[in-house]
PDB file of N, CA and C in Angstrom:
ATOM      1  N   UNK X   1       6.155   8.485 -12.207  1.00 43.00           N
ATOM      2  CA  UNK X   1       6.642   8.217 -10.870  1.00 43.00           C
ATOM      3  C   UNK X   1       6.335   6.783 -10.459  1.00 43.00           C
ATOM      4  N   UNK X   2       4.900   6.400 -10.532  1.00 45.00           N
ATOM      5  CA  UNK X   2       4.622   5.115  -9.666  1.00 45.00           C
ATOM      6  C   UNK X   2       5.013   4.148 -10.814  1.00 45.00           C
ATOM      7  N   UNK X   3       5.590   4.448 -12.339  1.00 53.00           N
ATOM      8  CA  UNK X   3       5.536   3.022 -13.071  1.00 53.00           C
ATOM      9  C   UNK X   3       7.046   3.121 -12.972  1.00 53.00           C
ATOM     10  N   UNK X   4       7.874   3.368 -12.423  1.00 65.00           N
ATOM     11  CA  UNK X   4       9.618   3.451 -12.276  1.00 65.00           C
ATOM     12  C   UNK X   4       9.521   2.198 -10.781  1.00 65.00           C
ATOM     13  N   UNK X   5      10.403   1.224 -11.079  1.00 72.00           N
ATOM     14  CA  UNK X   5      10.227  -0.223 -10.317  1.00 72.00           C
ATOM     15  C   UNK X   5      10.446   0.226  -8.666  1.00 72.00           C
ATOM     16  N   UNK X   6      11.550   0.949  -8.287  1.00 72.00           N
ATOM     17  CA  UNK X   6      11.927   0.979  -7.216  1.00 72.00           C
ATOM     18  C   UNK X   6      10.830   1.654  -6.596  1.00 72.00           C
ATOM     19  N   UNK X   7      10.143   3.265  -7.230  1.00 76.00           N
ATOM     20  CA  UNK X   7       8.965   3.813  -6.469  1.00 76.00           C
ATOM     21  C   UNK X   7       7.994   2.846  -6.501  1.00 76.00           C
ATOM     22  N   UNK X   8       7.483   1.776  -7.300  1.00 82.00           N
ATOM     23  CA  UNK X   8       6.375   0.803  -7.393  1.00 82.00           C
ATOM     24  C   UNK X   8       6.739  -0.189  -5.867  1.00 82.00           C
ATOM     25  N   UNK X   9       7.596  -0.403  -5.619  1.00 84.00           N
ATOM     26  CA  UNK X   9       7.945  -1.633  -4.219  1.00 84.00           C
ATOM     27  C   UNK X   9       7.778  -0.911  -2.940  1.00 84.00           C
ATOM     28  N   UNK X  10       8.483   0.819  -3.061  1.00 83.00           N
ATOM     29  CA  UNK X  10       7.878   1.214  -1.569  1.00 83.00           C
ATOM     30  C   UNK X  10       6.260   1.446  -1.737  1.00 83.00           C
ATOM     31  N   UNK X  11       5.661   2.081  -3.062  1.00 87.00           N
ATOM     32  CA  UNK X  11       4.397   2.340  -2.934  1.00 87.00           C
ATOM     33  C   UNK X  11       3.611   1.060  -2.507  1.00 87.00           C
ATOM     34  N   UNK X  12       4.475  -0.504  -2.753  1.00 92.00           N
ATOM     35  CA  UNK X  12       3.249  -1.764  -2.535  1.00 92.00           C
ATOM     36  C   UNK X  12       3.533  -1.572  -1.446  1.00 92.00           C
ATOM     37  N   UNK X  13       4.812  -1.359  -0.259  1.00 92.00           N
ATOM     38  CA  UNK X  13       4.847  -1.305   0.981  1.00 92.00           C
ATOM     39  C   UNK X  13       4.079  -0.661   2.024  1.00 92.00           C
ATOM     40  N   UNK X  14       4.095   0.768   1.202  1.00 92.00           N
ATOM     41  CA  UNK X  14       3.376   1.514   2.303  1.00 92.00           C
ATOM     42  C   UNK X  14       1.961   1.099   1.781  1.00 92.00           C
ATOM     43  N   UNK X  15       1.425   0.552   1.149  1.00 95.00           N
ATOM     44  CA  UNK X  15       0.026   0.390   1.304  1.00 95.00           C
ATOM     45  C   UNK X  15      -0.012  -0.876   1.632  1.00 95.00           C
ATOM     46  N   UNK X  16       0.473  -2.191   1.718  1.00 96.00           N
ATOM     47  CA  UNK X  16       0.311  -3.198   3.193  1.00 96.00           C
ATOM     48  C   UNK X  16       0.722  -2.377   3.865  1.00 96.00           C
ATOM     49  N   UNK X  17       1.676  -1.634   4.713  1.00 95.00           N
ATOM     50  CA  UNK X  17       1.356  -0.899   5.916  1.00 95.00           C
ATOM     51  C   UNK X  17       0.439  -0.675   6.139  1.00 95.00           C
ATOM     52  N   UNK X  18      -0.113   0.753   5.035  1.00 96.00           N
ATOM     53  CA  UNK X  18      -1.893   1.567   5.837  1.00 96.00           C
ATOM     54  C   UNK X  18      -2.233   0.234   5.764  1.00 96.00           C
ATOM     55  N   UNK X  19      -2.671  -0.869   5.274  1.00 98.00           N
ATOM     56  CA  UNK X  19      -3.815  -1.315   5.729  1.00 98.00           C
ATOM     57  C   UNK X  19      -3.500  -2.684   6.533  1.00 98.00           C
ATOM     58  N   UNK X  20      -2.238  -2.957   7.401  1.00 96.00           N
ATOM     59  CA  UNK X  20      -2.280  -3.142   8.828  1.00 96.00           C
ATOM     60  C   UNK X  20      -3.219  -2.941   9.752  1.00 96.00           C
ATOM     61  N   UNK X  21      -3.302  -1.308   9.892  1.00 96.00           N
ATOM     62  CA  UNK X  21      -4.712  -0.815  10.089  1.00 96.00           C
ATOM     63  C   UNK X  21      -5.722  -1.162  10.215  1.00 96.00           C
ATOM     64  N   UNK X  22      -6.244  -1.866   9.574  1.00 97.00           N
ATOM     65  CA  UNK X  22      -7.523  -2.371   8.739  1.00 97.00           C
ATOM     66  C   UNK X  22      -7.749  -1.866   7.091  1.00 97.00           C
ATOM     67  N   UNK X  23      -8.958  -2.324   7.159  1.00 97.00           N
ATOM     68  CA  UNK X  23      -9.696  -2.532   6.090  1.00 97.00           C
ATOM     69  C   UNK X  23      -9.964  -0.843   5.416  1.00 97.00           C
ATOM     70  N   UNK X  24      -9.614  -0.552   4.389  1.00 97.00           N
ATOM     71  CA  UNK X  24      -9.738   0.877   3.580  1.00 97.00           C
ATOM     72  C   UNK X  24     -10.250   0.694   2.384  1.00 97.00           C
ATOM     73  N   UNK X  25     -10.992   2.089   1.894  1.00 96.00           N
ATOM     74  CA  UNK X  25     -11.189   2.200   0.536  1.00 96.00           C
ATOM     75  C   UNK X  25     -10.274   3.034  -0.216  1.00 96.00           C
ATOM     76  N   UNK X  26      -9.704   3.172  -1.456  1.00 96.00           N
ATOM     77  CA  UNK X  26      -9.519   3.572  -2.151  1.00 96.00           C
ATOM     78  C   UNK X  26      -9.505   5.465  -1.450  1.00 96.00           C
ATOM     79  N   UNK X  27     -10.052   5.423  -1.927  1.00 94.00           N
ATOM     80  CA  UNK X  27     -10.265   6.829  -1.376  1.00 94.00           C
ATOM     81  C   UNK X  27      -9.197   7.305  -0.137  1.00 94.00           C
ATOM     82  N   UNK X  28      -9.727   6.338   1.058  1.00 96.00           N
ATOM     83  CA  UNK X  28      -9.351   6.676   2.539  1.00 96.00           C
ATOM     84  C   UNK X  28      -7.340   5.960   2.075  1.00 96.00           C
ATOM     85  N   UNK X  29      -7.506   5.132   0.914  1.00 96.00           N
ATOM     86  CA  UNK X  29      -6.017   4.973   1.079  1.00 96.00           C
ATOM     87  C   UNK X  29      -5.186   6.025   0.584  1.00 96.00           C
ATOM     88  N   UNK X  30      -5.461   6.937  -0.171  1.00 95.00           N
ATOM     89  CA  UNK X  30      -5.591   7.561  -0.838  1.00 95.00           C
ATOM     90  C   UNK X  30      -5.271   8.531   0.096  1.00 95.00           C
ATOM     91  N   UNK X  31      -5.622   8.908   0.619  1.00 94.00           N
ATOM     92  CA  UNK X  31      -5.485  10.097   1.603  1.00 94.00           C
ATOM     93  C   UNK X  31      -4.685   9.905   2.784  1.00 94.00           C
ATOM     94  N   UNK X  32      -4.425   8.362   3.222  1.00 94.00           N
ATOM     95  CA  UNK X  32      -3.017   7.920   4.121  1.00 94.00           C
ATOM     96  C   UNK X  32      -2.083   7.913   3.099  1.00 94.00           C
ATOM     97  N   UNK X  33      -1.845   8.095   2.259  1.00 90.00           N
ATOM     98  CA  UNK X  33      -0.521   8.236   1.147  1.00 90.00           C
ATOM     99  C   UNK X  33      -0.204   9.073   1.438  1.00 90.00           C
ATOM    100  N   UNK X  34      -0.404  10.472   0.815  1.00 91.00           N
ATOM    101  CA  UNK X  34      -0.791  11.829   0.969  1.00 91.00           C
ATOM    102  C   UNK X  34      -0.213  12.110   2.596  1.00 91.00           C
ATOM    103  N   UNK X  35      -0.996  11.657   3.623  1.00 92.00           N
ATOM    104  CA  UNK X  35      -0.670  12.666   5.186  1.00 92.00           C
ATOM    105  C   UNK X  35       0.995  11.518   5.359  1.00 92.00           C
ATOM    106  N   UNK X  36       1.064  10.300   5.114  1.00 88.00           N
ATOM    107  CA  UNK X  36       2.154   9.762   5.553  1.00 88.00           C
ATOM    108  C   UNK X  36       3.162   9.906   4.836  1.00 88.00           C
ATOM    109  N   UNK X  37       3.320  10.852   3.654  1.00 85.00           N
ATOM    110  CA  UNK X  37       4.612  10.531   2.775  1.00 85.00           C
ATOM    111  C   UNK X  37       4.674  12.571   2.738  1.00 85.00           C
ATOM    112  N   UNK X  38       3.833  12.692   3.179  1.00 89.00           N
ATOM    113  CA  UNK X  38       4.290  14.308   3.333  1.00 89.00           C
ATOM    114  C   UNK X  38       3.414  15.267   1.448  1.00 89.00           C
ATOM    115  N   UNK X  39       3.042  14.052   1.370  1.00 85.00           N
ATOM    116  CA  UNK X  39       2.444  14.892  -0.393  1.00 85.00           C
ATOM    117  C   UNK X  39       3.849  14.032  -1.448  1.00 85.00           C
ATOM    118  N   UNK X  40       4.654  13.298  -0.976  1.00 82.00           N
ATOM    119  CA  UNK X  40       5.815  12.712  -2.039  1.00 82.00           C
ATOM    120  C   UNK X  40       5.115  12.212  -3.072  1.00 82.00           C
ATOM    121  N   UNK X  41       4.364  10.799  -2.317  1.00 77.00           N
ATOM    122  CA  UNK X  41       3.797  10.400  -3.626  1.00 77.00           C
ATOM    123  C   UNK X  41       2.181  11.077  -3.777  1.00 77.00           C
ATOM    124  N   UNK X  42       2.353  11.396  -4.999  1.00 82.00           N
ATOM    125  CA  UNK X  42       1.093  12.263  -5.424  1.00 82.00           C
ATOM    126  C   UNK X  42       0.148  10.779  -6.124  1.00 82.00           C
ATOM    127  N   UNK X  43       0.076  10.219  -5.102  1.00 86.00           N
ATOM    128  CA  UNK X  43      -1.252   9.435  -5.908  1.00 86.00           C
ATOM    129  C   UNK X  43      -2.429   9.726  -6.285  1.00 86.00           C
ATOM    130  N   UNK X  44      -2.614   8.974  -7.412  1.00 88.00           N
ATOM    131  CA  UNK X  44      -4.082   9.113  -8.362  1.00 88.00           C
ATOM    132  C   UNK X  44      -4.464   7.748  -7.871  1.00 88.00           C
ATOM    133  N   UNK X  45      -6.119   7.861  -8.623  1.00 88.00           N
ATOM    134  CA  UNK X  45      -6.394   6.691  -8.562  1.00 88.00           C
ATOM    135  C   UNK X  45      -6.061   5.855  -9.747  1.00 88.00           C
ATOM    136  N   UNK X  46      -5.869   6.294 -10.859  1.00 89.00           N
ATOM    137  CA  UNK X  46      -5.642   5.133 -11.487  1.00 89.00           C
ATOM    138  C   UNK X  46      -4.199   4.494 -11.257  1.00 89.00           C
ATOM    139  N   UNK X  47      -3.483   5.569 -10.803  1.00 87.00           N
ATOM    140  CA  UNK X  47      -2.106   4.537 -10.606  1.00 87.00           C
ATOM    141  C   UNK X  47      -2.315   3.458  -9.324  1.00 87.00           C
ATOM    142  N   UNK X  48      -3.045   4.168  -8.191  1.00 93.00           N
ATOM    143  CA  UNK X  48      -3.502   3.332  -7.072  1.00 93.00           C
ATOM    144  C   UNK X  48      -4.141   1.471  -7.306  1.00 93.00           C
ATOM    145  N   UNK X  49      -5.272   1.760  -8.308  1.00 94.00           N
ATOM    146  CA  UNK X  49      -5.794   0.592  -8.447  1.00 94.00           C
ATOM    147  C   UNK X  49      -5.115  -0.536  -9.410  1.00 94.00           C
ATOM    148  N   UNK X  50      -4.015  -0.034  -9.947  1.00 94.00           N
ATOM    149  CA  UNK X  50      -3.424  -1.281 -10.809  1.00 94.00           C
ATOM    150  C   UNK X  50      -2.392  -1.956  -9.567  1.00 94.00           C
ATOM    151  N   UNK X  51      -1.663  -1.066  -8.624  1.00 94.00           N
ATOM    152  CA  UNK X  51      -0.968  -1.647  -8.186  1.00 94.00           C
ATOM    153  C   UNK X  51      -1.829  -2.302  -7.150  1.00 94.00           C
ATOM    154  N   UNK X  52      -3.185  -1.927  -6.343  1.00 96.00           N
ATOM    155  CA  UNK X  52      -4.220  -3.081  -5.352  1.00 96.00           C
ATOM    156  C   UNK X  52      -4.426  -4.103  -6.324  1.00 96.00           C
ATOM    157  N   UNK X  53      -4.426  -3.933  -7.425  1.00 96.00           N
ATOM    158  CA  UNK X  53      -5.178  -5.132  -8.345  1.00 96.00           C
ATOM    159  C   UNK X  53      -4.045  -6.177  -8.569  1.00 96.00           C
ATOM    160  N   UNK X  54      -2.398  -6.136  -8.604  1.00 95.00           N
ATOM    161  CA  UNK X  54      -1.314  -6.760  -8.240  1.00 95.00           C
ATOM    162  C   UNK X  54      -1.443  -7.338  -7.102  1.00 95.00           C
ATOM    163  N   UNK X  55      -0.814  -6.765  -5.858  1.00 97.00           N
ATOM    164  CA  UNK X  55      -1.271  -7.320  -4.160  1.00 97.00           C
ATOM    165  C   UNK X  55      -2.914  -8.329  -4.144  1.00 97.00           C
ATOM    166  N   UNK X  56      -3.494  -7.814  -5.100  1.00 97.00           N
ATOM    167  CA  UNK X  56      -5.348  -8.628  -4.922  1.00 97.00           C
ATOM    168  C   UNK X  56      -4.289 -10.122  -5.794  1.00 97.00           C
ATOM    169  N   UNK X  57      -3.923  -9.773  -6.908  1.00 97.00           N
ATOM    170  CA  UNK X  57      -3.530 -10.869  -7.781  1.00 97.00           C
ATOM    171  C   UNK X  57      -2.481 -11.929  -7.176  1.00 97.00           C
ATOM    172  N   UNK X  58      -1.544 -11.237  -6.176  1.00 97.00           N
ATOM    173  CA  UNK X  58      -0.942 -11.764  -5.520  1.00 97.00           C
ATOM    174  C   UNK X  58      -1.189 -12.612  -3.968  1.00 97.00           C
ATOM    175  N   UNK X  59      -2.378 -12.383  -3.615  1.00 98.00           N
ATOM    176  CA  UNK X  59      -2.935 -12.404  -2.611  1.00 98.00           C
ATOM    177  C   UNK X  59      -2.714 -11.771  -1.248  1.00 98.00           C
ATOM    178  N   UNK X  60      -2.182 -10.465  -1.454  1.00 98.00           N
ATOM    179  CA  UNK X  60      -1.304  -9.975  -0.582  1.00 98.00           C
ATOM    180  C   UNK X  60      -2.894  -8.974   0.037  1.00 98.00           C
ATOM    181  N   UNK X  61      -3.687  -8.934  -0.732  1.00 98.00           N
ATOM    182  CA  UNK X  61      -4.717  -7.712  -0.215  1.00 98.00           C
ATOM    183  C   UNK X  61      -5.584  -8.773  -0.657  1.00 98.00           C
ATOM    184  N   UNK X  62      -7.021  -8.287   0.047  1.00 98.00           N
ATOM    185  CA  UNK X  62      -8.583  -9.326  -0.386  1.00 98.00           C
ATOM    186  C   UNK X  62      -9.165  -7.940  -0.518  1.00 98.00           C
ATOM    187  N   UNK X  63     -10.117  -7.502  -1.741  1.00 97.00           N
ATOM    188  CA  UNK X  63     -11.068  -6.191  -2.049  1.00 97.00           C
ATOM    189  C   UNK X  63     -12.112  -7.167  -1.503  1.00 97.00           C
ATOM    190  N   UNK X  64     -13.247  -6.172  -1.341  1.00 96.00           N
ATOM    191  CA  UNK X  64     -14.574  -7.015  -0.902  1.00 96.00           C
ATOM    192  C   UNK X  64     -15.155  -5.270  -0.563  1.00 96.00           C
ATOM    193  N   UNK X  65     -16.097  -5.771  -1.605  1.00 95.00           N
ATOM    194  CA  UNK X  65     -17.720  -4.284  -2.069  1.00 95.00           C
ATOM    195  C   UNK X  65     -18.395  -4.175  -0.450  1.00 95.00           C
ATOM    196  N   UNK X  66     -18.459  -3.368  -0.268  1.00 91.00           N
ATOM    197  CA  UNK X  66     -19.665  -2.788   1.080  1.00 91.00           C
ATOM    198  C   UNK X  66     -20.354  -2.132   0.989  1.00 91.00           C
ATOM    199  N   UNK X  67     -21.866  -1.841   1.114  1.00 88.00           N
ATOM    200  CA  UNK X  67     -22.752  -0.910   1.115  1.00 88.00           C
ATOM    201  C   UNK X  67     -22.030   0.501   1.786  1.00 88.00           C
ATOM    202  N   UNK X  68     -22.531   1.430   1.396  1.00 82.00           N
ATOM    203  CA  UNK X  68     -22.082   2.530   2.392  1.00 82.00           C
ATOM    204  C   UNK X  68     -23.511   3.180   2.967  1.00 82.00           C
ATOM    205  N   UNK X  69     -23.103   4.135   3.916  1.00 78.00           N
ATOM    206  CA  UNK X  69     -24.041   4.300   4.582  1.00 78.00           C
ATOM    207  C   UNK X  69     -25.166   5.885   4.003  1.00 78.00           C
ATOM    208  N   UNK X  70     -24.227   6.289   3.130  1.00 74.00           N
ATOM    209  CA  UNK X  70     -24.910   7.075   2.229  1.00 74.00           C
ATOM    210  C   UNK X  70     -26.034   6.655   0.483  1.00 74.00           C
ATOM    211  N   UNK X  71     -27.086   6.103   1.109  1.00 74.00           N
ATOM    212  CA  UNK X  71     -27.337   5.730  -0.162  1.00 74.00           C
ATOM    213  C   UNK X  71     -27.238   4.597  -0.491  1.00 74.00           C
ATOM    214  N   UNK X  72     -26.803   3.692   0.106  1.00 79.00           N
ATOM    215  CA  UNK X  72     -25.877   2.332   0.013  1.00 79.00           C
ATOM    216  C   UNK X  72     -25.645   1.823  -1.072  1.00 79.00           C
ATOM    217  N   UNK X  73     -24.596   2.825  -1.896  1.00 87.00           N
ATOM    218  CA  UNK X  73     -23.745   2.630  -2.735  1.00 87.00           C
ATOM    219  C   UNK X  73     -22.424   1.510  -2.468  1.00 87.00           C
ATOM    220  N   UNK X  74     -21.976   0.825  -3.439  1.00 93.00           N
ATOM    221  CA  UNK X  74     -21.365   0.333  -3.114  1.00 93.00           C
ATOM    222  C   UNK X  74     -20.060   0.795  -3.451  1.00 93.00           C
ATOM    223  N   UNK X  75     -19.049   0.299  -2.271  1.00 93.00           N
ATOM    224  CA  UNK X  75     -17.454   0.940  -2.397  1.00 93.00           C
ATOM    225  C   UNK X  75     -16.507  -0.162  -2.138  1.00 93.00           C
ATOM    226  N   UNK X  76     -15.435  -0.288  -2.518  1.00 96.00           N
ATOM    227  CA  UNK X  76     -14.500  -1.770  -2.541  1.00 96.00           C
ATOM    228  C   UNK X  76     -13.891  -1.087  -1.598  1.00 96.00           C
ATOM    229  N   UNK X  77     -13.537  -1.945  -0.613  1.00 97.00           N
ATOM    230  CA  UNK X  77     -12.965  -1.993   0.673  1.00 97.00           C
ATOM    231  C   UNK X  77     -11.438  -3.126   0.613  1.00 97.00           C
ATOM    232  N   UNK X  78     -10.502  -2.500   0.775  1.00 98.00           N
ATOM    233  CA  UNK X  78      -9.268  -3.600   0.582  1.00 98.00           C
ATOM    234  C   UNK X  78      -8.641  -3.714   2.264  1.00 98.00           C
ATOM    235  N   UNK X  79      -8.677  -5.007   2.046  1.00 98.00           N
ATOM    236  CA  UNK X  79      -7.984  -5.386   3.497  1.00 98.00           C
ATOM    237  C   UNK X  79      -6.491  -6.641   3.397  1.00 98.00           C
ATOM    238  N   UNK X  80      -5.642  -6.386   4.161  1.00 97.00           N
ATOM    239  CA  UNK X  80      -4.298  -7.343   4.298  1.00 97.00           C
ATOM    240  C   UNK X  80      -4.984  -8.851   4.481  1.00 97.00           C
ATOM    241  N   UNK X  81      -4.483  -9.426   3.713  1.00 98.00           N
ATOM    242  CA  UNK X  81      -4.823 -10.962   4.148  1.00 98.00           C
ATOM    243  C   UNK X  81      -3.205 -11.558   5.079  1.00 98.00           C
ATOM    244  N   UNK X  82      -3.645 -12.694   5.312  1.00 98.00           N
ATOM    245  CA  UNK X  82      -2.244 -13.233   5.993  1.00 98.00           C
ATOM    246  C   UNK X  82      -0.887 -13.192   5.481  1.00 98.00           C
ATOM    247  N   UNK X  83      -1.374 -13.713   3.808  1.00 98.00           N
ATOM    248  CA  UNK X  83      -0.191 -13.591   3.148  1.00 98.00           C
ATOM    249  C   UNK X  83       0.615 -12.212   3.035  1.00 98.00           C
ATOM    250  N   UNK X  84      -0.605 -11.146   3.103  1.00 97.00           N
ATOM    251  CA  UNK X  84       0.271  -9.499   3.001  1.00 97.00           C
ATOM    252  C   UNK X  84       0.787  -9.274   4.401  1.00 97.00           C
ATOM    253  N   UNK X  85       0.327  -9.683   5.156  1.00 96.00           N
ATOM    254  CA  UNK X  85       1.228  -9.713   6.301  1.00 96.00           C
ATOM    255  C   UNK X  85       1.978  -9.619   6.883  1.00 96.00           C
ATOM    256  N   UNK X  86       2.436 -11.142   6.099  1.00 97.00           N
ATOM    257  CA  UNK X  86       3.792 -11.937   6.077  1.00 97.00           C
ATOM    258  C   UNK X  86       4.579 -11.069   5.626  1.00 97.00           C
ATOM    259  N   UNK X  87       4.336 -10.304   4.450  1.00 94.00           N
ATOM    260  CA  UNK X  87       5.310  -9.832   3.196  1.00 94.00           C
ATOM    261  C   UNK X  87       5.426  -8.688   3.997  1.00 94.00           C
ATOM    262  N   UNK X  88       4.298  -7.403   4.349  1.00 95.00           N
ATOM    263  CA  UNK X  88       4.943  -6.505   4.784  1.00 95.00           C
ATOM    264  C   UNK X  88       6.051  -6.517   6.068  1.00 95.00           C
ATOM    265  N   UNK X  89       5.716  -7.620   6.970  1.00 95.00           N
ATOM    266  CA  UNK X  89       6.800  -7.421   7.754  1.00 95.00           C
ATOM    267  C   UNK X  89       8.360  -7.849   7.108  1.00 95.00           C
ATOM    268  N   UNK X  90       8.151  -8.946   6.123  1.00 94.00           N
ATOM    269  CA  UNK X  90       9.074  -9.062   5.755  1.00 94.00           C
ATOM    270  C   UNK X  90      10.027  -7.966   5.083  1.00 94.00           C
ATOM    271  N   UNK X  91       9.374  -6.828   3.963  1.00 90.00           N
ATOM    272  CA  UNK X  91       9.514  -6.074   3.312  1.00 90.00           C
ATOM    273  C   UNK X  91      10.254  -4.753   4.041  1.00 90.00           C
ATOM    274  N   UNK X  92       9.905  -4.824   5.510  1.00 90.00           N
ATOM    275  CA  UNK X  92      10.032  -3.862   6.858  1.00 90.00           C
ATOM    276  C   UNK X  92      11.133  -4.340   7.174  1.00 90.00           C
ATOM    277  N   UNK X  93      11.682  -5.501   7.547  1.00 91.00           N
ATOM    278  CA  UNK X  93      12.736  -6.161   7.855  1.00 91.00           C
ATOM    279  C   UNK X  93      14.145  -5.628   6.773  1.00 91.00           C
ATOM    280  N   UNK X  94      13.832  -5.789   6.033  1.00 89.00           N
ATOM    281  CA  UNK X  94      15.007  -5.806   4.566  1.00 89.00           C
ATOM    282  C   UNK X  94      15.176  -4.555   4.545  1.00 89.00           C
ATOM    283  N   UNK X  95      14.135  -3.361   4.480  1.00 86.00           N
ATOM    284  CA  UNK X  95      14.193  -2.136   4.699  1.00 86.00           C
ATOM    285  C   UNK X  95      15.196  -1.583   6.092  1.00 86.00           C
ATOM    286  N   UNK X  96      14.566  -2.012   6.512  1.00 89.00           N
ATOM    287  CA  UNK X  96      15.300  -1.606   8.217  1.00 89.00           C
ATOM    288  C   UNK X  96      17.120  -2.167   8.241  1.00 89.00           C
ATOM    289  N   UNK X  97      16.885  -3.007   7.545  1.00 89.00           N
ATOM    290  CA  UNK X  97      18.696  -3.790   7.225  1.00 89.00           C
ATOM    291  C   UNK X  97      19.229  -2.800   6.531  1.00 89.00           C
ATOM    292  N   UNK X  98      18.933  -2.652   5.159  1.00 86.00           N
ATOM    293  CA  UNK X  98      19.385  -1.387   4.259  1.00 86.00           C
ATOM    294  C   UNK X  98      19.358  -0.074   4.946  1.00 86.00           C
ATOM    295  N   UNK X  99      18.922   0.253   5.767  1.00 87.00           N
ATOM    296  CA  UNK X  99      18.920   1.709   6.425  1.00 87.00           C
ATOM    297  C   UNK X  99      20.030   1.537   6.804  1.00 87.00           C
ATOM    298  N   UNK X 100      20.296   0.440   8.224  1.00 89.00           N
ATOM    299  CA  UNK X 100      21.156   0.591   8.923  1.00 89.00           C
ATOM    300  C   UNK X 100      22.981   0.000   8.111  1.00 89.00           C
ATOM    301  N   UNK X 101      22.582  -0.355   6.825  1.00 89.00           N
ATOM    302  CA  UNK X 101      24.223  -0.841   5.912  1.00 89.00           C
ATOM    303  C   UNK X 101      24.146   0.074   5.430  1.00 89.00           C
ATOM    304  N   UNK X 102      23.419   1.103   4.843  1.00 84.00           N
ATOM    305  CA  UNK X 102      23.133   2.457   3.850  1.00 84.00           C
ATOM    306  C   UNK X 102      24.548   3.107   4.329  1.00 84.00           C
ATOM    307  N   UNK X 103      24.803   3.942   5.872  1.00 85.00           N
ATOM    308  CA  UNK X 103      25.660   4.724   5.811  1.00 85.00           C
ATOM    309  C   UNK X 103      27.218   4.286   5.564  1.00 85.00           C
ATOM    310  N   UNK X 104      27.321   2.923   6.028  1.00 84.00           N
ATOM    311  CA  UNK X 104      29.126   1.837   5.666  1.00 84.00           C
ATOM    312  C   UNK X 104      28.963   1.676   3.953  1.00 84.00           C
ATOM    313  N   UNK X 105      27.618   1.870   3.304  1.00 81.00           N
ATOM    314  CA  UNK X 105      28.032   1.863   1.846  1.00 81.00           C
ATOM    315  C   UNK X 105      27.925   3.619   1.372  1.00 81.00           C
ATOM    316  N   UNK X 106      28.242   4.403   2.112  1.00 83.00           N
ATOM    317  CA  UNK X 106      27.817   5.551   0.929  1.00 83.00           C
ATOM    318  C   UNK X 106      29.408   6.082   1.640  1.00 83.00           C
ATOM    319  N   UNK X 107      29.990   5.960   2.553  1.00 80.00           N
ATOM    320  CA  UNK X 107      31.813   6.059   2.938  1.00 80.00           C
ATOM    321  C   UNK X 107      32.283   6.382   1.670  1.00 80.00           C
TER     322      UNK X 107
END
């Protein structure tokens, strides 16, 4: 599912979305996938972290380790930088165009 190109571009989308939000772990993104897509995309983590490690490579997300408050283990925390920003609204824009040409192309 997530290595087929077209599901890989909404999955980078909706995760600059969740983390509009703020700052998430893995986990907690993990579980906004899941309640916002209805269970569609069945993310794992390993498919999860290659595509943060793209957006990190791209500079679209910044990871950064935090103690937690259990134990103070540490957990990578991914947050939108400016540049993901930019892109998700942009990405929202193009989307929102294609919705509204979608029904004059399917006539």
């Amino acid at each position: 599912m997530v290595e087929s190109g077209i599901f890989r571009e909404h999955l980078q989308l909706l995760l600059l979305n969740i983390l509009e939000s703020g700052p998430q772990s893995g986990l907690q993104i993990i579980q906004q996938v899941q309640e916002r897509t209805g269970g569609f995309f069945d993310l794992r983590m390993g498919h999860l972290y290659p595509v943060l490690h793209e957006l990190e490579q791209d500079q679209q997300v910044l990871g950064e380790f935090r103690a937690t408050s259990r134990g103070g283990a540490l957990v990578k925390y991914y947050a939108l930088t400016p540049r993901g920003s930019h892109e998700v609204q942009a990405r929202k824009s193009e989307l929102e165009q294609l919705t509204r040409t979608l029904p004059f192309l399917l006539r």
